[in-house]
JSON list of C-alpha atoms in Angstrom, two decimals:
[
{"chain": "A", "resi": 1, "resn": "MET", "atom": "CA", "xyz": [0.03, 0.06, -0.33]},
{"chain": "A", "resi": 2, "resn": "ASN", "atom": "CA", "xyz": [1.46, 2.97, -0.66]},
{"chain": "A", "resi": 3, "resn": "ASP", "atom": "CA", "xyz": [0.02, 6.85, -0.25]},
{"chain": "A", "resi": 4, "resn": "ILE", "atom": "CA", "xyz": [0.62, 10.43, -0.17]},
{"chain": "A", "resi": 5, "resn": "ALA", "atom": "CA", "xyz": [-0.45, 13.09, 2.12]},
{"chain": "A", "resi": 6, "resn": "ARG", "atom": "CA", "xyz": [0.32, 16.29, 0.84]},
{"chain": "A", "resi": 7, "resn": "CYS", "atom": "CA", "xyz": [-0.16, 19.91, 2.33]},
{"chain": "A", "resi": 8, "resn": "SER", "atom": "CA", "xyz": [-2.27, 22.86, 1.29]},
{"chain": "A", "resi": 9, "resn": "CYS", "atom": "CA", "xyz": [0.33, 23.88, -1.27]},
{"chain": "A", "resi": 10, "resn": "GLY", "atom": "CA", "xyz": [1.87, 21.01, -2.16]},
{"chain": "A", "resi": 11, "resn": "ALA", "atom": "CA", "xyz": [5.66, 22.12, -0.86]},
{"chain": "A", "resi": 12, "resn": "VAL", "atom": "CA", "xyz": [5.56, 19.30, 1.63]},
{"chain": "A", "resi": 13, "resn": "SER", "atom": "CA", "xyz": [4.71, 15.96, 1.22]},
{"chain": "A", "resi": 14, "resn": "VAL", "atom": "CA", "xyz": [4.66, 12.63, 3.12]},
{"chain": "A", "resi": 15, "resn": "SER", "atom": "CA", "xyz": [4.49, 9.24, 1.18]},
{"chain": "A", "resi": 16, "resn": "VAL", "atom": "CA", "xyz": [3.95, 6.14, 3.48]},
{"chain": "A", "resi": 17, "resn": "SER", "atom": "CA", "xyz": [4.16, 2.41, 1.92]},
{"chain": "A", "resi": 18, "resn": "ALA", "atom": "CA", "xyz": [2.54, 0.44, 4.48]},
{"chain": "A", "resi": 19, "resn": "GLU", "atom": "CA", "xyz": [-0.93, 0.49, 6.20]},
{"chain": "A", "resi": 20, "resn": "PRO", "atom": "CA", "xyz": [-1.12, 2.62, 9.80]},
{"chain": "A", "resi": 21, "resn": "TYR", "atom": "CA", "xyz": [-1.29, 0.76, 12.96]},
{"chain": "A", "resi": 22, "resn": "ALA", "atom": "CA", "xyz": [-3.65, 3.06, 13.85]},
{"chain": "A", "resi": 23, "resn": "VAL", "atom": "CA", "xyz": [-6.51, 5.68, 13.22]},
{"chain": "A", "resi": 24, "resn": "VAL", "atom": "CA", "xyz": [-7.15, 7.85, 15.81]},
{"chain": "A", "resi": 25, "resn": "ALA", "atom": "CA", "xyz": [-9.97, 10.40, 15.98]},
{"chain": "A", "resi": 26, "resn": "CYS", "atom": "CA", "xyz": [-9.06, 12.84, 19.06]},
{"chain": "A", "resi": 27, "resn": "HIS", "atom": "CA", "xyz": [-11.01, 15.14, 21.35]},
{"chain": "A", "resi": 28, "resn": "CYS", "atom": "CA", "xyz": [-8.04, 16.91, 23.09]},
{"chain": "A", "resi": 29, "resn": "SER", "atom": "CA", "xyz": [-7.81, 20.54, 23.40]},
{"chain": "A", "resi": 30, "resn": "ASP", "atom": "CA", "xyz": [-5.01, 19.98, 21.66]},
{"chain": "A", "resi": 31, "resn": "CYS", "atom": "CA", "xyz": [-5.73, 18.26, 18.22]},
{"chain": "A", "resi": 32, "resn": "ARG", "atom": "CA", "xyz": [-8.59, 20.99, 18.16]},
{"chain": "A", "resi": 33, "resn": "ARG", "atom": "CA", "xyz": [-6.24, 23.83, 18.61]},
{"chain": "A", "resi": 34, "resn": "ARG", "atom": "CA", "xyz": [-3.82, 22.37, 15.84]},
{"chain": "A", "resi": 35, "resn": "THR", "atom": "CA", "xyz": [-6.29, 21.23, 13.62]},
{"chain": "A", "resi": 36, "resn": "GLY", "atom": "CA", "xyz": [-8.89, 24.40, 13.80]},
{"chain": "A", "resi": 37, "resn": "ALA", "atom": "CA", "xyz": [-11.52, 21.52, 14.09]},
{"chain": "A", "resi": 38, "resn": "PRO", "atom": "CA", "xyz": [-13.72, 19.91, 16.65]},
{"chain": "A", "resi": 39, "resn": "PHE", "atom": "CA", "xyz": [-11.46, 16.98, 16.43]},
{"chain": "A", "resi": 40, "resn": "GLY", "atom": "CA", "xyz": [-8.12, 15.69, 14.93]},
{"chain": "A", "resi": 41, "resn": "VAL", "atom": "CA", "xyz": [-8.01, 12.50, 13.18]},
{"chain": "A", "resi": 42, "resn": "GLY", "atom": "CA", "xyz": [-4.42, 11.13, 13.01]},
{"chain": "A", "resi": 43, "resn": "VAL", "atom": "CA", "xyz": [-3.25, 7.96, 10.84]},
{"chain": "A", "resi": 44, "resn": "TYR", "atom": "CA", "xyz": [-0.34, 6.78, 12.27]},
{"chain": "A", "resi": 45, "resn": "PHE", "atom": "CA", "xyz": [2.52, 4.72, 10.61]},
{"chain": "A", "resi": 46, "resn": "ASP", "atom": "CA", "xyz": [6.10, 3.11, 11.57]},
{"chain": "A", "resi": 47, "resn": "ARG", "atom": "CA", "xyz": [8.68, 5.65, 11.09]},
{"chain": "A", "resi": 48, "resn": "ALA", "atom": "CA", "xyz": [10.46, 3.00, 9.05]},
{"chain": "A", "resi": 49, "resn": "GLN", "atom": "CA", "xyz": [7.20, 3.68, 6.40]},
{"chain": "A", "resi": 50, "resn": "VAL", "atom": "CA", "xyz": [7.43, 6.95, 6.04]},
{"chain": "A", "resi": 51, "resn": "SER", "atom": "CA", "xyz": [9.20, 9.42, 3.80]},
{"chain": "A", "resi": 52, "resn": "ILE", "atom": "CA", "xyz": [8.92, 13.70, 4.25]},
{"chain": "A", "resi": 53, "resn": "SER", "atom": "CA", "xyz": [9.70, 15.92, 1.25]},
{"chain": "A", "resi": 54, "resn": "GLY", "atom": "CA", "xyz": [9.44, 19.55, 1.57]},
{"chain": "A", "resi": 55, "resn": "ALA", "atom": "CA", "xyz": [10.50, 22.06, 3.67]},
{"chain": "A", "resi": 56, "resn": "THR", "atom": "CA", "xyz": [9.20, 22.00, 7.40]},
{"chain": "A", "resi": 57, "resn": "GLY", "atom": "CA", "xyz": [8.61, 23.80, 10.62]},
{"chain": "A", "resi": 58, "resn": "CYS", "atom": "CA", "xyz": [8.36, 22.57, 13.61]},
{"chain": "A", "resi": 59, "resn": "PHE", "atom": "CA", "xyz": [6.50, 23.56, 16.80]},
{"chain": "A", "resi": 60, "resn": "GLU", "atom": "CA", "xyz": [7.61, 21.96, 20.10]},
{"chain": "A", "resi": 61, "resn": "ARG", "atom": "CA", "xyz": [4.79, 21.18, 22.77]},
{"chain": "A", "resi": 62, "resn": "PRO", "atom": "CA", "xyz": [4.98, 19.75, 26.64]},
{"chain": "A", "resi": 63, "resn": "ALA", "atom": "CA", "xyz": [2.83, 16.75, 26.82]},
{"chain": "A", "resi": 64, "resn": "ALA", "atom": "CA", "xyz": [1.81, 14.57, 29.93]},
{"chain": "A", "resi": 65, "resn": "GLU", "atom": "CA", "xyz": [4.70, 13.64, 32.15]},
{"chain": "A", "resi": 66, "resn": "GLY", "atom": "CA", "xyz": [6.94, 15.70, 31.04]},
{"chain": "A", "resi": 67, "resn": "ARG", "atom": "CA", "xyz": [7.22, 14.50, 27.53]},
{"chain": "A", "resi": 68, "resn": "LYS", "atom": "CA", "xyz": [7.26, 16.65, 23.96]},
{"chain": "A", "resi": 69, "resn": "VAL", "atom": "CA", "xyz": [4.90, 16.31, 21.00]},
{"chain": "A", "resi": 70, "resn": "ARG", "atom": "CA", "xyz": [6.50, 17.89, 17.87]},
{"chain": "A", "resi": 71, "resn": "ASN", "atom": "CA", "xyz": [3.92, 19.39, 15.24]},
{"chain": "A", "resi": 72, "resn": "TYR", "atom": "CA", "xyz": [5.65, 19.78, 11.96]},
{"chain": "A", "resi": 73, "resn": "PHE", "atom": "CA", "xyz": [3.90, 22.33, 9.35]},
{"chain": "A", "resi": 74, "resn": "CYS", "atom": "CA", "xyz": [4.56, 23.48, 5.49]},
{"chain": "A", "resi": 75, "resn": "THR", "atom": "CA", "xyz": [7.11, 26.95, 6.09]},
{"chain": "A", "resi": 76, "resn": "THR", "atom": "CA", "xyz": [5.48, 27.98, 2.99]},
{"chain": "A", "resi": 77, "resn": "CYS", "atom": "CA", "xyz": [1.37, 27.60, 3.39]},
{"chain": "A", "resi": 78, "resn": "GLY", "atom": "CA", "xyz": [1.27, 27.08, 7.25]},
{"chain": "A", "resi": 79, "resn": "GLY", "atom": "CA", "xyz": [-0.51, 23.54, 6.70]},
{"chain": "A", "resi": 80, "resn": "PRO", "atom": "CA", "xyz": [-0.36, 21.05, 9.43]},
{"chain": "A", "resi": 81, "resn": "VAL", "atom": "CA", "xyz": [1.23, 17.57, 8.06]},
{"chain": "A", "resi": 82, "resn": "TYR", "atom": "CA", "xyz": [2.94, 15.76, 10.57]},
{"chain": "A", "resi": 83, "resn": "TRP", "atom": "CA", "xyz": [3.95, 15.10, 14.40]},
{"chain": "A", "resi": 84, "resn": "ARG", "atom": "CA", "xyz": [6.06, 12.85, 16.10]},
{"chain": "A", "resi": 85, "resn": "THR", "atom": "CA", "xyz": [6.03, 12.08, 20.15]},
{"chain": "A", "resi": 86, "resn": "ASP", "atom": "CA", "xyz": [7.87, 10.99, 23.10]},
{"chain": "A", "resi": 87, "resn": "LEU", "atom": "CA", "xyz": [5.74, 8.49, 23.84]},
{"chain": "A", "resi": 88, "resn": "HIS", "atom": "CA", "xyz": [5.73, 6.84, 20.23]},
{"chain": "A", "resi": 89, "resn": "PRO", "atom": "CA", "xyz": [9.45, 7.82, 19.40]},
{"chain": "A", "resi": 90, "resn": "ASP", "atom": "CA", "xyz": [8.60, 4.74, 16.21]},
{"chain": "A", "resi": 91, "resn": "GLY", "atom": "CA", "xyz": [5.82, 6.85, 14.91]},
{"chain": "A", "resi": 92, "resn": "VAL", "atom": "CA", "xyz": [4.51, 9.33, 12.52]},
{"chain": "A", "resi": 93, "resn": "GLY", "atom": "CA", "xyz": [1.01, 10.28, 12.86]},
{"chain": "A", "resi": 94, "resn": "VAL", "atom": "CA", "xyz": [-0.18, 12.43, 9.64]},
{"chain": "A", "resi": 95, "resn": "ALA", "atom": "CA", "xyz": [-2.99, 14.68, 9.39]},
{"chain": "A", "resi": 96, "resn": "LEU", "atom": "CA", "xyz": [-5.93, 12.77, 7.82]},
{"chain": "A", "resi": 97, "resn": "GLY", "atom": "CA", "xyz": [-7.06, 15.42, 5.77]},
{"chain": "A", "resi": 98, "resn": "MET", "atom": "CA", "xyz": [-3.58, 15.92, 4.47]},
{"chain": "A", "resi": 99, "resn": "PHE", "atom": "CA", "xyz": [-4.56, 12.69, 2.17]},
{"chain": "A", "resi": 100, "resn": "ASP", "atom": "CA", "xyz": [-5.37, 12.41, -1.37]},
{"chain": "A", "resi": 101, "resn": "GLU", "atom": "CA", "xyz": [-8.10, 9.87, -0.95]},
{"chain": "A", "resi": 102, "resn": "PRO", "atom": "CA", "xyz": [-8.44, 10.30, 3.15]},
{"chain": "A", "resi": 103, "resn": "GLU", "atom": "CA", "xyz": [-12.01, 7.97, 3.21]},
{"chain": "A", "resi": 104, "resn": "ARG", "atom": "CA", "xyz": [-9.01, 5.11, 2.71]},
{"chain": "A", "resi": 105, "resn": "TYR", "atom": "CA", "xyz": [-8.85, 5.47, 6.40]},
{"chain": "A", "resi": 106, "resn": "THR", "atom": "CA", "xyz": [-11.37, 4.68, 9.18]},
{"chain": "A", "resi": 107, "resn": "PRO", "atom": "CA", "xyz": [-10.79, 5.68, 12.50]},
{"chain": "A", "resi": 108, "resn": "THR", "atom": "CA", "xyz": [-10.05, 2.49, 14.61]},
{"chain": "A", "resi": 109, "resn": "ARG", "atom": "CA", "xyz": [-10.62, 4.36, 18.33]},
{"chain": "A", "resi": 110, "resn": "SER", "atom": "CA", "xyz": [-11.70, 7.77, 19.31]},
{"chain": "A", "resi": 111, "resn": "VAL", "atom": "CA", "xyz": [-10.17, 9.47, 22.65]},
{"chain": "A", "resi": 112, "resn": "PHE", "atom": "CA", "xyz": [-10.83, 12.35, 24.95]},
{"chain": "A", "resi": 113, "resn": "GLU", "atom": "CA", "xyz": [-14.68, 11.87, 24.33]},
{"chain": "A", "resi": 114, "resn": "ARG", "atom": "CA", "xyz": [-15.11, 13.51, 27.54]},
{"chain": "A", "resi": 115, "resn": "HIS", "atom": "CA", "xyz": [-14.22, 16.54, 25.73]},
{"chain": "A", "resi": 116, "resn": "ARG", "atom": "CA", "xyz": [-16.03, 16.23, 22.48]},
{"chain": "A", "resi": 117, "resn": "SER", "atom": "CA", "xyz": [-18.35, 18.54, 21.12]},
{"chain": "A", "resi": 118, "resn": "THR", "atom": "CA", "xyz": [-21.91, 17.48, 22.24]},
{"chain": "A", "resi": 119, "resn": "TRP", "atom": "CA", "xyz": [-23.06, 17.39, 18.87]},
{"chain": "A", "resi": 120, "resn": "CYS", "atom": "CA", "xyz": [-20.00, 15.55, 17.08]},
{"chain": "A", "resi": 121, "resn": "ARG", "atom": "CA", "xyz": [-21.33, 11.75, 16.52]},
{"chain": "A", "resi": 122, "resn": "LEU", "atom": "CA", "xyz": [-18.93, 8.84, 15.50]},
{"chain": "A", "resi": 123, "resn": "ASP", "atom": "CA", "xyz": [-20.23, 5.67, 14.09]},
{"chain": "A", "resi": 124, "resn": "ALA", "atom": "CA", "xyz": [-21.30, 3.84, 17.18]},
{"chain": "A", "resi": 125, "resn": "SER", "atom": "CA", "xyz": [-18.90, 0.62, 15.82]},
{"chain": "A", "resi": 126, "resn": "ILE", "atom": "CA", "xyz": [-15.78, 3.10, 16.66]},
{"chain": "A", "resi": 127, "resn": "PRO", "atom": "CA", "xyz": [-14.30, 2.28, 20.22]},
{"chain": "A", "resi": 128, "resn": "GLY", "atom": "CA", "xyz": [-14.79, 5.49, 22.14]},
{"chain": "A", "resi": 129, "resn": "HIS", "atom": "CA", "xyz": [-12.54, 6.39, 25.22]},
{"chain": "A", "resi": 130, "resn": "LEU", "atom": "CA", "xyz": [-12.93, 9.20, 28.09]},
{"chain": "A", "resi": 131, "resn": "GLU", "atom": "CA", "xyz": [-9.38, 10.01, 27.70]},
{"chain": "A", "resi": 132, "resn": "GLY", "atom": "CA", "xyz": [-6.70, 8.36, 26.24]},
{"chain": "A", "resi": 133, "resn": "ARG", "atom": "CA", "xyz": [-6.73, 4.82, 25.00]},
{"chain": "A", "resi": 134, "resn": "ASN", "atom": "CA", "xyz": [-6.22, 3.07, 28.06]},
{"chain": "A", "resi": 135, "resn": "SER", "atom": "CA", "xyz": [-8.95, 4.90, 29.64]},
{"chain": "A", "resi": 136, "resn": "PRO", "atom": "CA", "xyz": [-12.42, 3.65, 30.45]},
{"chain": "A", "resi": 137, "resn": "PRO", "atom": "CA", "xyz": [-14.56, 3.41, 27.59]},
{"chain": "A", "resi": 138, "resn": "SER", "atom": "CA", "xyz": [-17.59, 6.37, 26.60]},
{"chain": "A", "resi": 139, "resn": "ARG", "atom": "CA", "xyz": [-20.03, 3.97, 25.01]}
]
C-alpha cells in the first residue's frame, strides 16, 4: 500500500509505504487547536514506512509526564502535516485531511471523548475512550 499526504500548497509531502497501525479521532484541546476543527484525526505509521519531502517548521509543545509532541508544518502555506511524540518515538502521525483520498482510512478508536462536542457523533462501531486509549470506554 502506498499513499501520499500533502500540505495545502503541495510543497511538503509525506509518502507512506504500509498500512497504518492506528487511525485515531482525538477530541483533546491540543488536537482541536492543531486542526482548527472540533477534533483531529491522525493516521499513525511506523517511522520506517514514512518518507517526508519539503521544508517543514516545527512547533514543540509539552505533553503528559514531561514528554514532548513535535508538530511539523509547511513553511510556505503553514499547513499542519505530521507530528511525532516522545511517547511513540518510532511512530509518525499524519493529518487525515492531508491525504488525497482520506476516505481510505477509518478511525480505529476515538479518544478524549469527555471533551467531545455534544453535537459530534461518530459511528457507534468505533471504540471510544473518555480520555486516552487506556482509559475507560465512553460508550
